[in-house]
Short mmCIF file of C-alpha atoms and ligand atoms in Angstrom, two decimals:
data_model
loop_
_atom_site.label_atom_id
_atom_site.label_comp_id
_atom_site.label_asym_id
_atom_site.label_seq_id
_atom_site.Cartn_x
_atom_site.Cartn_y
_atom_site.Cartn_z
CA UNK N 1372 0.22 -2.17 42.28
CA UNK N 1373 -1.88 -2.44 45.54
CA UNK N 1374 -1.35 1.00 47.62
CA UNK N 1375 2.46 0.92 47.29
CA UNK N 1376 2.83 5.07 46.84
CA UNK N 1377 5.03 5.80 43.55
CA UNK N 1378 8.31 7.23 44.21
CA UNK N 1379 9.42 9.79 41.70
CA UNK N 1380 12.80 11.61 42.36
CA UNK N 1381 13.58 14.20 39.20
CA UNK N 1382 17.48 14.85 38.38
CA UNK N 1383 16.80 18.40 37.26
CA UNK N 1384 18.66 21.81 36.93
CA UNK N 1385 15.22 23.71 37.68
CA UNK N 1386 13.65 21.37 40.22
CA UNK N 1387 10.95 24.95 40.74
CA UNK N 1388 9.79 23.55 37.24
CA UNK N 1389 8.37 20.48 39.05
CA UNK N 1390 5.86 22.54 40.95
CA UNK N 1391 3.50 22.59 38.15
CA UNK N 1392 2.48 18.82 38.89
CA UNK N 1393 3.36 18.77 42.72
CA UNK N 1394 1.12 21.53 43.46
CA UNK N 1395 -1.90 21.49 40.50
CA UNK N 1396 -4.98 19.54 39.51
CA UNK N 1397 -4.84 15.63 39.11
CA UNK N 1398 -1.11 14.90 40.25
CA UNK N 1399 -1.43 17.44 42.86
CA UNK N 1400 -3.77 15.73 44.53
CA UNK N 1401 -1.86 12.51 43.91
CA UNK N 1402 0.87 13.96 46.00
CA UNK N 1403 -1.63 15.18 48.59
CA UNK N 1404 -3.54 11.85 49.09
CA UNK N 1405 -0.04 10.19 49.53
CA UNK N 1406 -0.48 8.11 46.08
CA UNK N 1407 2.75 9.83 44.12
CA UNK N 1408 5.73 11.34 45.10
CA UNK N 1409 7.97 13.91 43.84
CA UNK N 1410 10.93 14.53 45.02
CA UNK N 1411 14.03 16.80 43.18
CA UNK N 1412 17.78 16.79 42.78
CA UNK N 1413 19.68 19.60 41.36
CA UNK N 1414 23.12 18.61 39.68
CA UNK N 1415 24.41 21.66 40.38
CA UNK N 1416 24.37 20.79 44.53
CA UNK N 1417 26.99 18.17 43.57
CA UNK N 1418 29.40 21.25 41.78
CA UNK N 1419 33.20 21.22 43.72
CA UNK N 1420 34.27 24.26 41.66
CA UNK N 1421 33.68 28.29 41.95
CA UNK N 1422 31.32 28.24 39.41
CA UNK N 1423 29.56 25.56 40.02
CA UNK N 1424 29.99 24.07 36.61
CA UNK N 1425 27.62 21.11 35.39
CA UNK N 1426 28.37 21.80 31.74
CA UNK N 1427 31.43 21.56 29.24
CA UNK N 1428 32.58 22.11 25.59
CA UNK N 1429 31.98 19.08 23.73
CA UNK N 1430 35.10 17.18 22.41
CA UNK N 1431 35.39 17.39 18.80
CA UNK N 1432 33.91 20.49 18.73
CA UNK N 1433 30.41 21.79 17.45
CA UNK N 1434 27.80 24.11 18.81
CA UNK N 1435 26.98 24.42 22.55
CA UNK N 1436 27.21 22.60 25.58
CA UNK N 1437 26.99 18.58 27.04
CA UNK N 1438 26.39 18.27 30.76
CA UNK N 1439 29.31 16.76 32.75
CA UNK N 1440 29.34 12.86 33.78
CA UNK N 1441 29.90 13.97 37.89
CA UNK N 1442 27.43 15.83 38.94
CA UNK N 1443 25.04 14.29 37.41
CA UNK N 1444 26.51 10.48 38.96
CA UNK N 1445 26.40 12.30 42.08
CA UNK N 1446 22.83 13.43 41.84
CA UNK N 1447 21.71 10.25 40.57
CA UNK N 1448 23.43 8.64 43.79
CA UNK N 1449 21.19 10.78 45.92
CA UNK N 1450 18.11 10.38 44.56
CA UNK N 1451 18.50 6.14 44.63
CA UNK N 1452 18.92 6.80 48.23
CA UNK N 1453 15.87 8.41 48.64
CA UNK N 1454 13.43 6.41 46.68
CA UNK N 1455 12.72 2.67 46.92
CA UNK N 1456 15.59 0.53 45.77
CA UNK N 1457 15.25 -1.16 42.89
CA UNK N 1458 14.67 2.10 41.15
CA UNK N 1459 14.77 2.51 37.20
CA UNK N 1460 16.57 5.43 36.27
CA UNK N 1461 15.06 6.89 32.98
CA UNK N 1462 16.35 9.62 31.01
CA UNK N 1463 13.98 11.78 28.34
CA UNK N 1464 15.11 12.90 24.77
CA UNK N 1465 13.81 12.28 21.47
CA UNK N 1466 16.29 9.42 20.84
CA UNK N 1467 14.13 7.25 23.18
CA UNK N 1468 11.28 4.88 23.00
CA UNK N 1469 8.24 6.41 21.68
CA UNK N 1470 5.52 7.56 24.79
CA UNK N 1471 2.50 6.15 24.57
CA UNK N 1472 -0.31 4.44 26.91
CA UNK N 1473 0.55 0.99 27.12
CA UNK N 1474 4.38 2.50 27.82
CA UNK N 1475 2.33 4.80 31.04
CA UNK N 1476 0.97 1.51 31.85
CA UNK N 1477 4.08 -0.03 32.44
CA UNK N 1478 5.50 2.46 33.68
CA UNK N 1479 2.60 3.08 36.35
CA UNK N 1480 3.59 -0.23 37.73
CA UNK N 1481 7.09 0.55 39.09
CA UNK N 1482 7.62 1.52 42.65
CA UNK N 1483 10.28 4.06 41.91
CA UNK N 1484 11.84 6.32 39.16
CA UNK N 1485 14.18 8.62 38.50
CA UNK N 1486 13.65 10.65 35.80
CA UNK N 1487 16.73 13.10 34.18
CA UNK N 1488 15.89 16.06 32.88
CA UNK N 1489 18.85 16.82 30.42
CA UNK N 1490 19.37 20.41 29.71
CA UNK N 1491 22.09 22.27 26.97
CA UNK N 1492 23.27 19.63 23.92
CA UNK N 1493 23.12 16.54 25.71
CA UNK N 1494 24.50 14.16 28.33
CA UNK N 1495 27.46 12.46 28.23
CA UNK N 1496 27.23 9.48 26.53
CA UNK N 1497 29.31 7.46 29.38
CA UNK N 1498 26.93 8.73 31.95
CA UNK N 1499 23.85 6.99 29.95
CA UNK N 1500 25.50 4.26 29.39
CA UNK N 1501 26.72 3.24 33.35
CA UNK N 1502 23.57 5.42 34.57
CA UNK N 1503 20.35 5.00 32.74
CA UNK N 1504 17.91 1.95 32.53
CA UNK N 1505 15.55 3.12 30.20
CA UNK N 1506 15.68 6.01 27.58
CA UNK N 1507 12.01 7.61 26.94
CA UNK N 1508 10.33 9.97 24.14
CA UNK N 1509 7.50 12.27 24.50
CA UNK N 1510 7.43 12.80 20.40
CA UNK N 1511 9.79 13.67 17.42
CA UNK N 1512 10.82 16.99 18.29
CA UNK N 1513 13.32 18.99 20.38
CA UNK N 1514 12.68 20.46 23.54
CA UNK N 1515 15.01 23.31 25.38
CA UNK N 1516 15.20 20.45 28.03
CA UNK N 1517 13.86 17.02 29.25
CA UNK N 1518 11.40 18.84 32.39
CA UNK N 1519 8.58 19.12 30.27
CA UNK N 1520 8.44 15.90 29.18
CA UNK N 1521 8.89 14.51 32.46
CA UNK N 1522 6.13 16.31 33.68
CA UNK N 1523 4.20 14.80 30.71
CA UNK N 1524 5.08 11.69 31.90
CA UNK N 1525 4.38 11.86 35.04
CA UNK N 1526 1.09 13.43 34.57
CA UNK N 1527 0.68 10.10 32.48
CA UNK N 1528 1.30 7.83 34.97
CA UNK N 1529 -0.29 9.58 37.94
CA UNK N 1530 -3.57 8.92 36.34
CA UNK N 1531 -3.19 5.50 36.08
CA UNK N 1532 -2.11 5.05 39.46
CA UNK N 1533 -5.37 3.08 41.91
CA UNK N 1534 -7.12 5.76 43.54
CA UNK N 1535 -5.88 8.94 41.49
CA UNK N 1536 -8.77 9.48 39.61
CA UNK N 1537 -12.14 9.51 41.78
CA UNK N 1538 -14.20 7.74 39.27
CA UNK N 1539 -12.00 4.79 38.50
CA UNK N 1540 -13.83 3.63 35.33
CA UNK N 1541 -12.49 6.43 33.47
CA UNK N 1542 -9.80 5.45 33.38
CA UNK N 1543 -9.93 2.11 31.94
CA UNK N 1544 -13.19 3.57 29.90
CA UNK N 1545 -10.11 5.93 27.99
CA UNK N 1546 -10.74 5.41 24.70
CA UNK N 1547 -7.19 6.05 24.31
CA UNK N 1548 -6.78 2.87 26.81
CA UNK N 1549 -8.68 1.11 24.00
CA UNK N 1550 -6.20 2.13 21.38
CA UNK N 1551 -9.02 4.68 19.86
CA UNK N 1552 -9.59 8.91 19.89
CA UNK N 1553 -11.80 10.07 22.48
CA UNK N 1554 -15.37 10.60 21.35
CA UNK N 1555 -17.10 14.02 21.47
CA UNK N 1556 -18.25 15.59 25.17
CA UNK N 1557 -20.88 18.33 25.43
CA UNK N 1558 -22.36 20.14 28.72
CA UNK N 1559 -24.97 22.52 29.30
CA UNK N 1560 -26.16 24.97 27.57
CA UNK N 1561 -28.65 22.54 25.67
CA UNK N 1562 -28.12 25.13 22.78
CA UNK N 1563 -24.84 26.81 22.40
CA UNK N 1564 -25.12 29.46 18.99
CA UNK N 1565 -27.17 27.61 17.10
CA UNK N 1566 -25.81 23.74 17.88
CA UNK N 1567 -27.39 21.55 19.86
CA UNK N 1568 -26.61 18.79 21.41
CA UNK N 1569 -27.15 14.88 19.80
CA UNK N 1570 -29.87 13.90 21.09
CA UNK N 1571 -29.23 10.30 22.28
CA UNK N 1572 -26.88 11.91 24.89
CA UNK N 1573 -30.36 13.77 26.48
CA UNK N 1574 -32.30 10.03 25.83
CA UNK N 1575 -30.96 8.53 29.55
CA UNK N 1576 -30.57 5.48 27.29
CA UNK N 1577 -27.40 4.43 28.93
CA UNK N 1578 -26.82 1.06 26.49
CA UNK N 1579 -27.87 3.73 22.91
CA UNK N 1580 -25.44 6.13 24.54
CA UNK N 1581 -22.47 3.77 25.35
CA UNK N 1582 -22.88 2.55 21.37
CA UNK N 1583 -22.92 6.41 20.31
CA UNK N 1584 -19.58 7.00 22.55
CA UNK N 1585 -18.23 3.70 21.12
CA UNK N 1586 -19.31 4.63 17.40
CA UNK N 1587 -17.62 8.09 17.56
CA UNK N 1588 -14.59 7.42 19.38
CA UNK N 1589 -14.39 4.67 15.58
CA UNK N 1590 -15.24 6.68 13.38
CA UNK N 1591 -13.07 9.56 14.93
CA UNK N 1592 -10.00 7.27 14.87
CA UNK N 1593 -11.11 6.24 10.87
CA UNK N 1594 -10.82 9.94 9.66
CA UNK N 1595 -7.97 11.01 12.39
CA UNK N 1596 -5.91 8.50 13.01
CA UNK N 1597 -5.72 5.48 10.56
CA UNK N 1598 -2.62 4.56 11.90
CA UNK N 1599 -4.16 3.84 15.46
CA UNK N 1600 -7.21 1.70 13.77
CA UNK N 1601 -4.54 -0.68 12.31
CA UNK N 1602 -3.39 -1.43 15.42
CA UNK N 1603 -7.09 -2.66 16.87
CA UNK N 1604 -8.82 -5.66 16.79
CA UNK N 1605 -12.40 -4.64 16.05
CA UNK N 1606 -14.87 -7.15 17.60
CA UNK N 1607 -18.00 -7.79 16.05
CA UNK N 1608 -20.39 -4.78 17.54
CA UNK N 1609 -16.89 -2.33 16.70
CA UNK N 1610 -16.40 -3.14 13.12
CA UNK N 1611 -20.77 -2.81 12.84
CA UNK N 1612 -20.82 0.61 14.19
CA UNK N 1613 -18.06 1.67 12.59
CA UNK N 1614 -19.61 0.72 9.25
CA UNK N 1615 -22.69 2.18 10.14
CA UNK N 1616 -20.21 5.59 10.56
CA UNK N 1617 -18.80 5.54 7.49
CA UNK N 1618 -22.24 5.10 5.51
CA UNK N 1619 -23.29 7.92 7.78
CA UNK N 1620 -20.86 9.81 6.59
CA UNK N 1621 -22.28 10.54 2.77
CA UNK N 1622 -25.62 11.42 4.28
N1 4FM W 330 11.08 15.06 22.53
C1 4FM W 330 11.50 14.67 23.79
N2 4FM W 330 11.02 13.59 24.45
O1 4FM W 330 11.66 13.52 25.62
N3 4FM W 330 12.55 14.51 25.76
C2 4FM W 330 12.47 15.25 24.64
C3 4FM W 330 13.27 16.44 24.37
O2 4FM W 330 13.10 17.09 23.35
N4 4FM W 330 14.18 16.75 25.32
C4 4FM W 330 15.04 17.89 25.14
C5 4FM W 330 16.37 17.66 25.77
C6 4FM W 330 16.73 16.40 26.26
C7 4FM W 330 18.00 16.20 26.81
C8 4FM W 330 18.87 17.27 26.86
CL1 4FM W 330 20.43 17.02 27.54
C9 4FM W 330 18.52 18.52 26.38
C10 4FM W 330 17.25 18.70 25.84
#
């Protein structure tokens, strides 16, 4: 990746939307620091007509609308002239490929997208099919529109771009980078109603607290997520603690 900055141009009817990870927390520093950016094009700039129409009845009939091939070619034009070339156009809906980390990894590691945000029934199939590079999914279930989950994506990616997050290590520490939960965090107060906190985590043994991190974040993906588990090779110190969890857990 080096410090090439990540180009990000959205194809989006409510580019406003995009403010909530150009301007907040993590991604808006991103954009700040010169690491990410985001950049919007509206399909409805690239109307001819009165109305400025970017939507139409579907042929062979059915409920609502499907947005029109045109402006959304047009808007796609624009925003491969304004990123890097060699940019891959991806659009969001739930018939894509699964979201998950290793998908933000590899995603992290192209110098430009474009990301459409579909709104109404659907795009036109012809436009995916001459337009779109990759098709994406943020999880089984249907969304008003793709913005949202190209935020989440974004957001996604951001943090795994050098330089984004301050402490580095965290992000390769993520559990979820490891294919497992995340294990439990506590802060002061020591003594929060009447829990308290375990006490390795007050020890300063860094090596007892590292296996106690480790051991949760197992155990946590045992009872939570099975399915994730399966998917792990557990080396020898994994599969001991995570024993040693599991006989915990009739105590
Ligand atoms: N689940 C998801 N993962 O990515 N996107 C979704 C999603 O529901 N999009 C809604 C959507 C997508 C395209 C159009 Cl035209 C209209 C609405």
């Amino acid at each position: 990746m080096g410090d090439s900055v990540v180009e990000i141009s959205v194809i989006s009817l409510f580019p406003e939307m995009f403010a909530a990870v150009r301007d907040y927390g993590v991604t808006g520093r991103a954009v700040q620091n010169g690491l990410l950016s985001i950049t919007c094009c509206n399909p409805r700039d690239f109307t001819t007509d009165r109305h400025q129409t970017v939507d139409d009845r579907p042929y062979g009939g059915g409920p609502g609308m499907v947005m029109k091939t045109e402006p959304l070619q047009q808007a796609i034009a624009l925003a491969k002239a304004s990123v890097a070339p060699g940019a891959t156009v991806i659009y969001l809906s739930p018939q894509g490929r699964p979201l998950t980390q290793a998908g933000l990894a590899e995603l992290a590691a192209k110098p430009s997208l474009i990301l459409l945000a579909g709104r109404y029934e659907g795009v036109d199939e012809r436009l995916i099919d001459s337009e779109v590079d990759e098709e994406w999914s943020i999880g089984d279930y249907v969304l008003s529109g793709g913005e949202l989950a190209a935020m989440v994506m974004i957001d996604g990616l951001s943090r795994l771009l050098p330089g984004v997050l301050g402490h580095h290590l965290s992000a390769e520490q993520d559990s979820f980078a490891e294919g497992l939960l995340d294990c439990p965090h506590y802060t002061r107060p020591e003594h929060y109603r009447d829990m308290a906190v375990p006490d390795v985590l007050l020890s300063g043994n860094h090596e007892a607290i590292r296996r106690w991190r480790l051991k949760q974040s197992l155990g946590r993906t045992w009872l939570r997520r099975r399915d994730l588990l399966e998917k792990v090779e557990l080396g020898d110190e994994q599969n001991k603690l995570l024993a040693e969890f599991i006989r915990e857990l009739d105590d």
